[in-house]
């Protein structure tokens, strides 16, 4: 009798854990209608993986219905993010355009090696977040290296910016002050025109990321032509805020979305520094060191139609 009781307790505990994990996954898909859903989307990979051993144990304990439900939800969770971890092609198929994405961290050290790393990357386009007077002072050589600069006020001492060596289309620069968005249209070496957008989103619910992302998406929808979007989204690529902005430009996440924030880990990765490029873009992405920031940089060499 005692053995049966222990078996029943363990069985109920595993069923409870599996039910909780399935609930987290399902709530994480509600981002399009409930802002809080995106906060739970952060846990989707971990919840999906943990459901698999739960299902295996439940099968052994003859709780087949719950086990099969757990497997189905795990497949849904893992399958929904699988494409976010697919590596891009390893060839630009011709001349590459180079973009360096970095959240500078407004009050961070060291500054000089990071400025040198960006300059030495030969990036024609640099998208930045948390641009502060501190950074402008101690990264002066980088700001002077790029002849064209577009800087837009976001939070105090945390502005968004675009630096470029490419010619800017006159009158194309725009800024959504207070919304973490700056954009400009440039002429590529091949003679084409492309919009470049730097984004910095607030944290998700209970903060106002959902509303902010909608305002940004509405502005991006107005742009005519291809758009390169890069920034610190404070959200994973499969989150609704990111998907909303990507859809506005008909773009998709580019590159293997590995952890880019120092608070992330293999258990709960935070691939929140994201590149959203036109569909069909080819090229490579490499992570650059923290260099005093709490975010890794991303260096992309790309070609798009």
mmCIF file of C-alpha atoms in Angstrom:
data_model
loop_
_atom_site.group_PDB
_atom_site.id
_atom_site.type_symbol
_atom_site.label_atom_id
_atom_site.label_comp_id
_atom_site.label_asym_id
_atom_site.label_seq_id
_atom_site.Cartn_x
_atom_site.Cartn_y
_atom_site.Cartn_z
ATOM 1 C CA UNK A 1 0.000 0.000 0.000
ATOM 2 C CA UNK A 2 2.830 2.399 0.886
ATOM 3 C CA UNK A 3 4.562 1.725 -2.447
ATOM 4 C CA UNK A 4 1.350 2.425 -4.355
ATOM 5 C CA UNK A 5 0.885 5.676 -2.444
ATOM 6 C CA UNK A 6 4.425 6.852 -3.254
ATOM 7 C CA UNK A 7 3.929 5.885 -6.889
ATOM 8 C CA UNK A 8 0.707 7.892 -7.018
ATOM 9 C CA UNK A 9 2.364 10.938 -5.413
ATOM 10 C CA UNK A 10 5.274 10.884 -7.870
ATOM 11 C CA UNK A 11 2.872 10.384 -10.777
ATOM 12 C CA UNK A 12 0.752 13.343 -9.693
ATOM 13 C CA UNK A 13 3.824 15.541 -9.215
ATOM 14 C CA UNK A 14 5.086 14.765 -12.728
ATOM 15 C CA UNK A 15 1.612 15.381 -14.158
ATOM 16 C CA UNK A 16 1.521 18.691 -12.306
ATOM 17 C CA UNK A 17 4.954 19.717 -13.643
ATOM 18 C CA UNK A 18 4.015 18.711 -17.184
ATOM 19 C CA UNK A 19 0.734 20.625 -16.959
ATOM 20 C CA UNK A 20 2.542 23.736 -15.727
ATOM 21 C CA UNK A 21 5.106 23.537 -18.530
ATOM 22 C CA UNK A 22 2.387 23.030 -21.143
ATOM 23 C CA UNK A 23 0.578 26.052 -19.727
ATOM 24 C CA UNK A 24 3.731 28.180 -20.031
ATOM 25 C CA UNK A 25 4.168 27.164 -23.670
ATOM 26 C CA UNK A 26 0.543 27.866 -24.573
ATOM 27 C CA UNK A 27 0.474 31.245 -22.784
ATOM 28 C CA UNK A 28 3.679 32.132 -24.648
ATOM 29 C CA UNK A 29 1.749 31.986 -27.927
ATOM 30 C CA UNK A 30 -0.799 34.580 -26.804
ATOM 31 C CA UNK A 31 1.454 37.574 -27.561
ATOM 32 C CA UNK A 32 -0.685 38.724 -30.532
ATOM 33 C CA UNK A 33 -3.680 39.315 -28.225
ATOM 34 C CA UNK A 34 -2.207 39.569 -24.702
ATOM 35 C CA UNK A 35 0.927 41.651 -24.060
ATOM 36 C CA UNK A 36 1.962 39.400 -21.169
ATOM 37 C CA UNK A 37 2.207 36.479 -23.583
ATOM 38 C CA UNK A 38 5.541 37.707 -24.909
ATOM 39 C CA UNK A 39 7.045 37.594 -21.424
ATOM 40 C CA UNK A 40 6.207 33.883 -21.235
ATOM 41 C CA UNK A 41 7.578 33.327 -24.766
ATOM 42 C CA UNK A 42 11.049 33.753 -23.268
ATOM 43 C CA UNK A 43 10.582 30.404 -21.507
ATOM 44 C CA UNK A 44 9.373 28.485 -24.563
ATOM 45 C CA UNK A 45 12.666 26.668 -25.377
ATOM 46 C CA UNK A 46 13.271 25.569 -21.786
ATOM 47 C CA UNK A 47 9.662 24.493 -21.258
ATOM 48 C CA UNK A 48 9.636 22.554 -24.526
ATOM 49 C CA UNK A 49 12.829 20.667 -23.681
ATOM 50 C CA UNK A 50 11.742 19.860 -20.108
ATOM 51 C CA UNK A 51 8.458 18.432 -21.371
ATOM 52 C CA UNK A 52 10.282 15.596 -23.150
ATOM 53 C CA UNK A 53 11.678 13.853 -20.007
ATOM 54 C CA UNK A 54 8.342 14.479 -18.280
ATOM 55 C CA UNK A 55 6.589 12.693 -21.141
ATOM 56 C CA UNK A 56 9.018 9.775 -20.987
ATOM 57 C CA UNK A 57 8.441 9.317 -17.243
ATOM 58 C CA UNK A 58 4.673 9.570 -17.667
ATOM 59 C CA UNK A 59 4.713 6.907 -20.372
ATOM 60 C CA UNK A 60 6.511 4.586 -17.977
ATOM 61 C CA UNK A 61 3.888 5.395 -15.358
ATOM 62 C CA UNK A 62 1.078 4.606 -17.806
ATOM 63 C CA UNK A 63 -0.224 8.183 -17.900
ATOM 64 C CA UNK A 64 -0.389 7.957 -21.671
ATOM 65 C CA UNK A 65 -2.891 10.767 -22.355
ATOM 66 C CA UNK A 66 -0.897 13.385 -20.453
ATOM 67 C CA UNK A 67 2.373 12.034 -21.892
ATOM 68 C CA UNK A 68 1.145 12.321 -25.488
ATOM 69 C CA UNK A 69 -0.195 15.821 -24.780
ATOM 70 C CA UNK A 70 3.221 16.796 -23.362
ATOM 71 C CA UNK A 71 4.990 15.436 -26.455
ATOM 72 C CA UNK A 72 2.631 17.350 -28.761
ATOM 73 C CA UNK A 73 3.171 20.631 -26.896
ATOM 74 C CA UNK A 74 6.948 20.039 -26.778
ATOM 75 C CA UNK A 75 7.035 19.525 -30.556
ATOM 76 C CA UNK A 76 4.977 22.706 -30.991
ATOM 77 C CA UNK A 77 7.310 24.699 -28.723
ATOM 78 C CA UNK A 78 10.585 23.452 -30.195
ATOM 79 C CA UNK A 79 9.321 23.486 -33.774
ATOM 80 C CA UNK A 80 8.151 27.096 -33.488
ATOM 81 C CA UNK A 81 11.671 28.311 -32.691
ATOM 82 C CA UNK A 82 13.701 25.839 -34.783
ATOM 83 C CA UNK A 83 14.037 28.197 -37.741
ATOM 84 C CA UNK A 84 15.359 30.907 -35.401
ATOM 85 C CA UNK A 85 18.425 28.760 -34.781
ATOM 86 C CA UNK A 86 19.114 27.908 -38.419
ATOM 87 C CA UNK A 87 22.470 29.206 -39.632
ATOM 88 C CA UNK A 88 22.499 31.558 -42.642
ATOM 89 C CA UNK A 89 24.321 30.706 -45.834
ATOM 90 C CA UNK A 90 28.083 31.047 -45.670
ATOM 91 C CA UNK A 91 28.517 33.078 -48.831
ATOM 92 C CA UNK A 92 27.413 36.535 -49.912
ATOM 93 C CA UNK A 93 27.496 35.376 -53.543
ATOM 94 C CA UNK A 94 29.346 38.493 -54.584
ATOM 95 C CA UNK A 95 30.183 41.828 -53.009
ATOM 96 C CA UNK A 96 29.128 41.948 -49.345
ATOM 97 C CA UNK A 97 27.589 44.786 -47.369
ATOM 98 C CA UNK A 98 28.879 44.818 -43.781
ATOM 99 C CA UNK A 99 26.747 45.834 -40.785
ATOM 100 C CA UNK A 100 27.864 45.974 -37.138
ATOM 101 C CA UNK A 101 25.091 45.898 -34.497
ATOM 102 C CA UNK A 102 25.880 46.831 -30.886
ATOM 103 C CA UNK A 103 24.217 48.001 -27.690
ATOM 104 C CA UNK A 104 27.066 50.108 -26.285
ATOM 105 C CA UNK A 105 25.799 50.223 -22.666
ATOM 106 C CA UNK A 106 25.564 53.861 -21.699
ATOM 107 C CA UNK A 107 28.116 53.866 -18.833
ATOM 108 C CA UNK A 108 30.558 51.063 -19.617
ATOM 109 C CA UNK A 109 34.288 50.367 -19.848
ATOM 110 C CA UNK A 110 36.484 49.819 -21.745
ATOM 111 C CA UNK A 111 35.446 52.093 -24.598
ATOM 112 C CA UNK A 112 38.603 52.331 -26.725
ATOM 113 C CA UNK A 113 38.900 48.623 -27.725
ATOM 114 C CA UNK A 114 35.229 48.547 -28.728
ATOM 115 C CA UNK A 115 35.577 51.678 -30.858
ATOM 116 C CA UNK A 116 38.656 50.172 -32.513
ATOM 117 C CA UNK A 117 36.853 46.856 -33.119
ATOM 118 C CA UNK A 118 34.000 48.609 -34.922
ATOM 119 C CA UNK A 119 36.381 50.670 -37.049
ATOM 120 C CA UNK A 120 38.559 47.660 -37.898
ATOM 121 C CA UNK A 121 35.500 45.650 -38.963
ATOM 122 C CA UNK A 122 35.231 47.950 -42.009
ATOM 123 C CA UNK A 123 31.469 47.980 -41.517
ATOM 124 C CA UNK A 124 29.758 50.363 -43.908
ATOM 125 C CA UNK A 125 26.763 50.495 -41.542
ATOM 126 C CA UNK A 126 26.777 50.564 -37.727
ATOM 127 C CA UNK A 127 23.545 50.360 -35.725
ATOM 128 C CA UNK A 128 23.863 51.408 -32.084
ATOM 129 C CA UNK A 129 21.769 51.573 -28.920
ATOM 130 C CA UNK A 130 22.418 53.298 -25.578
ATOM 131 C CA UNK A 131 24.449 56.043 -27.189
ATOM 132 C CA UNK A 132 25.315 58.441 -24.365
ATOM 133 C CA UNK A 133 27.482 61.502 -23.854
ATOM 134 C CA UNK A 134 29.884 59.120 -22.093
ATOM 135 C CA UNK A 135 30.159 56.989 -25.221
ATOM 136 C CA UNK A 136 30.409 59.997 -27.508
ATOM 137 C CA UNK A 137 33.353 61.228 -25.449
ATOM 138 C CA UNK A 138 35.315 57.997 -25.042
ATOM 139 C CA UNK A 139 34.531 56.617 -28.515
ATOM 140 C CA UNK A 140 35.209 59.886 -30.289
ATOM 141 C CA UNK A 141 37.484 58.242 -32.861
ATOM 142 C CA UNK A 142 34.666 55.940 -33.979
ATOM 143 C CA UNK A 143 32.110 58.728 -34.302
ATOM 144 C CA UNK A 144 34.617 60.802 -36.254
ATOM 145 C CA UNK A 145 35.474 57.832 -38.505
ATOM 146 C CA UNK A 146 31.932 57.668 -39.909
ATOM 147 C CA UNK A 147 31.048 60.734 -41.974
ATOM 148 C CA UNK A 148 27.266 60.286 -41.745
ATOM 149 C CA UNK A 149 25.452 59.967 -38.413
ATOM 150 C CA UNK A 150 21.773 59.769 -37.479
ATOM 151 C CA UNK A 151 21.062 59.926 -33.734
ATOM 152 C CA UNK A 152 17.615 59.902 -32.139
ATOM 153 C CA UNK A 153 16.718 60.524 -28.491
ATOM 154 C CA UNK A 154 15.181 57.563 -26.679
ATOM 155 C CA UNK A 155 15.670 57.313 -22.924
ATOM 156 C CA UNK A 156 17.982 59.769 -21.100
ATOM 157 C CA UNK A 157 21.568 58.990 -22.182
ATOM 158 C CA UNK A 158 20.356 55.937 -24.123
ATOM 159 C CA UNK A 159 19.843 57.139 -27.682
ATOM 160 C CA UNK A 160 19.653 55.057 -30.856
ATOM 161 C CA UNK A 161 21.961 55.752 -33.774
ATOM 162 C CA UNK A 162 23.117 54.808 -37.249
ATOM 163 C CA UNK A 163 26.644 55.502 -38.465
ATOM 164 C CA UNK A 164 27.583 54.902 -42.087
ATOM 165 C CA UNK A 165 30.210 55.471 -44.741
ATOM 166 C CA UNK A 166 27.564 55.147 -47.464
ATOM 167 C CA UNK A 167 25.920 58.145 -49.138
ATOM 168 C CA UNK A 168 22.648 59.120 -47.463
ATOM 169 C CA UNK A 169 19.578 59.925 -49.535
ATOM 170 C CA UNK A 170 18.841 63.575 -48.848
ATOM 171 C CA UNK A 171 15.781 64.121 -46.656
ATOM 172 C CA UNK A 172 15.311 60.439 -45.853
ATOM 173 C CA UNK A 173 16.382 60.509 -42.205
ATOM 174 C CA UNK A 174 13.612 60.027 -39.638
ATOM 175 C CA UNK A 175 13.418 59.710 -35.850
ATOM 176 C CA UNK A 176 10.627 58.590 -33.532
ATOM 177 C CA UNK A 177 11.765 60.421 -30.431
ATOM 178 C CA UNK A 178 11.049 58.475 -27.258
ATOM 179 C CA UNK A 179 10.216 55.283 -29.158
ATOM 180 C CA UNK A 180 13.717 53.898 -29.796
ATOM 181 C CA UNK A 181 13.680 54.163 -33.585
ATOM 182 C CA UNK A 182 15.914 55.938 -36.059
ATOM 183 C CA UNK A 183 16.153 55.301 -39.788
ATOM 184 C CA UNK A 184 17.784 56.561 -42.959
ATOM 185 C CA UNK A 185 17.977 55.501 -46.600
ATOM 186 C CA UNK A 186 21.446 54.939 -48.074
ATOM 187 C CA UNK A 187 22.942 54.172 -51.453
ATOM 188 C CA UNK A 188 24.710 50.808 -51.597
ATOM 189 C CA UNK A 189 28.013 50.287 -53.461
ATOM 190 C CA UNK A 190 26.007 48.536 -56.198
ATOM 191 C CA UNK A 191 23.894 51.643 -56.740
ATOM 192 C CA UNK A 192 20.712 50.398 -55.054
ATOM 193 C CA UNK A 193 18.816 52.059 -52.238
ATOM 194 C CA UNK A 194 18.163 50.475 -48.858
ATOM 195 C CA UNK A 195 16.638 51.707 -45.624
ATOM 196 C CA UNK A 196 18.617 51.141 -42.429
ATOM 197 C CA UNK A 197 16.766 51.127 -39.101
ATOM 198 C CA UNK A 198 18.154 50.954 -35.557
ATOM 199 C CA UNK A 199 15.726 49.773 -32.865
ATOM 200 C CA UNK A 200 15.775 49.642 -29.067
ATOM 201 C CA UNK A 201 12.679 48.178 -27.428
ATOM 202 C CA UNK A 202 11.733 48.437 -23.774
ATOM 203 C CA UNK A 203 11.416 45.288 -21.682
ATOM 204 C CA UNK A 204 8.214 43.288 -22.286
ATOM 205 C CA UNK A 205 5.134 43.242 -20.045
ATOM 206 C CA UNK A 206 4.640 44.778 -17.515
ATOM 207 C CA UNK A 207 6.533 47.414 -19.515
ATOM 208 C CA UNK A 208 5.148 48.917 -22.731
ATOM 209 C CA UNK A 209 7.072 46.911 -25.325
ATOM 210 C CA UNK A 210 3.905 45.735 -27.086
ATOM 211 C CA UNK A 211 2.590 49.257 -27.727
ATOM 212 C CA UNK A 212 6.065 50.531 -28.639
ATOM 213 C CA UNK A 213 6.611 47.734 -31.169
ATOM 214 C CA UNK A 214 3.261 48.524 -32.819
ATOM 215 C CA UNK A 215 4.204 52.207 -33.229
ATOM 216 C CA UNK A 216 7.556 51.174 -34.726
ATOM 217 C CA UNK A 217 5.935 48.624 -37.046
ATOM 218 C CA UNK A 218 3.451 51.223 -38.302
ATOM 219 C CA UNK A 219 6.319 53.572 -39.186
ATOM 220 C CA UNK A 220 8.346 50.869 -40.923
ATOM 221 C CA UNK A 221 5.306 49.912 -43.034
ATOM 222 C CA UNK A 222 5.508 53.377 -44.606
ATOM 223 C CA UNK A 223 9.010 52.765 -45.983
ATOM 224 C CA UNK A 224 9.276 52.002 -49.688
ATOM 225 C CA UNK A 225 11.996 49.512 -50.602
ATOM 226 C CA UNK A 226 14.182 46.988 -48.765
ATOM 227 C CA UNK A 227 14.825 47.606 -45.060
ATOM 228 C CA UNK A 228 17.698 46.404 -42.869
ATOM 229 C CA UNK A 229 16.521 46.348 -39.243
ATOM 230 C CA UNK A 230 18.938 45.774 -36.361
ATOM 231 C CA UNK A 231 18.863 46.427 -32.664
ATOM 232 C CA UNK A 232 18.351 45.448 -29.061
ATOM 233 C CA UNK A 233 14.781 44.146 -29.028
ATOM 234 C CA UNK A 234 14.735 42.966 -25.404
ATOM 235 C CA UNK A 235 12.706 40.075 -26.807
ATOM 236 C CA UNK A 236 13.481 36.726 -28.417
ATOM 237 C CA UNK A 237 13.088 36.358 -32.225
ATOM 238 C CA UNK A 238 9.906 34.276 -31.892
ATOM 239 C CA UNK A 239 8.222 36.877 -29.672
ATOM 240 C CA UNK A 240 5.275 38.810 -31.075
ATOM 241 C CA UNK A 241 6.958 42.223 -30.746
ATOM 242 C CA UNK A 242 9.803 41.074 -33.007
ATOM 243 C CA UNK A 243 7.486 39.255 -35.409
ATOM 244 C CA UNK A 244 5.298 42.365 -35.689
ATOM 245 C CA UNK A 245 8.243 44.539 -36.727
ATOM 246 C CA UNK A 246 9.616 41.890 -39.102
ATOM 247 C CA UNK A 247 6.224 41.546 -40.797
ATOM 248 C CA UNK A 248 6.005 45.311 -41.297
ATOM 249 C CA UNK A 249 9.051 45.139 -43.593
ATOM 250 C CA UNK A 250 8.368 41.615 -44.893
ATOM 251 C CA UNK A 251 11.664 40.616 -43.288
ATOM 252 C CA UNK A 252 12.811 37.620 -41.276
ATOM 253 C CA UNK A 253 15.345 36.961 -38.531
ATOM 254 C CA UNK A 254 18.827 36.513 -39.996
ATOM 255 C CA UNK A 255 21.608 34.477 -38.448
ATOM 256 C CA UNK A 256 21.879 31.868 -35.742
ATOM 257 C CA UNK A 257 20.138 33.397 -32.742
ATOM 258 C CA UNK A 258 22.488 32.539 -29.908
ATOM 259 C CA UNK A 259 22.505 34.214 -26.503
ATOM 260 C CA UNK A 260 23.685 37.848 -26.743
ATOM 261 C CA UNK A 261 23.089 39.186 -23.207
ATOM 262 C CA UNK A 262 25.247 38.532 -20.167
ATOM 263 C CA UNK A 263 22.193 37.559 -18.083
ATOM 264 C CA UNK A 264 21.289 34.772 -20.500
ATOM 265 C CA UNK A 265 22.402 31.161 -20.185
ATOM 266 C CA UNK A 266 21.947 27.809 -21.879
ATOM 267 C CA UNK A 267 18.887 27.221 -19.682
ATOM 268 C CA UNK A 268 17.219 30.527 -20.598
ATOM 269 C CA UNK A 269 19.030 32.032 -23.601
ATOM 270 C CA UNK A 270 18.482 35.697 -24.381
ATOM 271 C CA UNK A 271 19.106 36.155 -28.122
ATOM 272 C CA UNK A 272 17.698 39.679 -27.922
ATOM 273 C CA UNK A 273 20.124 41.466 -30.277
ATOM 274 C CA UNK A 274 18.424 40.706 -33.555
ATOM 275 C CA UNK A 275 18.936 41.287 -37.270
ATOM 276 C CA UNK A 276 15.781 41.427 -39.418
ATOM 277 C CA UNK A 277 16.771 41.362 -43.087
ATOM 278 C CA UNK A 278 14.816 40.932 -46.342
ATOM 279 C CA UNK A 279 13.845 37.361 -47.193
ATOM 280 C CA UNK A 280 16.431 35.725 -49.433
ATOM 281 C CA UNK A 281 19.365 37.596 -47.868
ATOM 282 C CA UNK A 282 22.580 35.573 -47.959
ATOM 283 C CA UNK A 283 25.745 35.975 -45.925
ATOM 284 C CA UNK A 284 27.262 35.365 -42.518
ATOM 285 C CA UNK A 285 26.929 36.639 -38.949
ATOM 286 C CA UNK A 286 29.549 36.460 -36.220
ATOM 287 C CA UNK A 287 29.278 37.451 -32.566
ATOM 288 C CA UNK A 288 31.698 40.094 -31.318
ATOM 289 C CA UNK A 289 32.911 40.244 -27.656
ATOM 290 C CA UNK A 290 31.178 42.185 -24.862
ATOM 291 C CA UNK A 291 34.079 44.681 -24.643
ATOM 292 C CA UNK A 292 32.636 46.433 -21.598
ATOM 293 C CA UNK A 293 28.982 46.199 -22.637
ATOM 294 C CA UNK A 294 26.381 43.764 -21.316
ATOM 295 C CA UNK A 295 25.537 42.829 -24.918
ATOM 296 C CA UNK A 296 27.578 40.973 -27.502
ATOM 297 C CA UNK A 297 27.940 42.642 -30.868
ATOM 298 C CA UNK A 298 26.856 41.182 -34.196
ATOM 299 C CA UNK A 299 28.859 41.572 -37.378
ATOM 300 C CA UNK A 300 26.942 40.646 -40.534
ATOM 301 C CA UNK A 301 28.292 40.388 -44.070
ATOM 302 C CA UNK A 302 25.327 40.164 -46.377
ATOM 303 C CA UNK A 303 23.934 40.393 -49.867
ATOM 304 C CA UNK A 304 20.250 40.888 -50.622
ATOM 305 C CA UNK A 305 18.218 41.158 -53.793
#
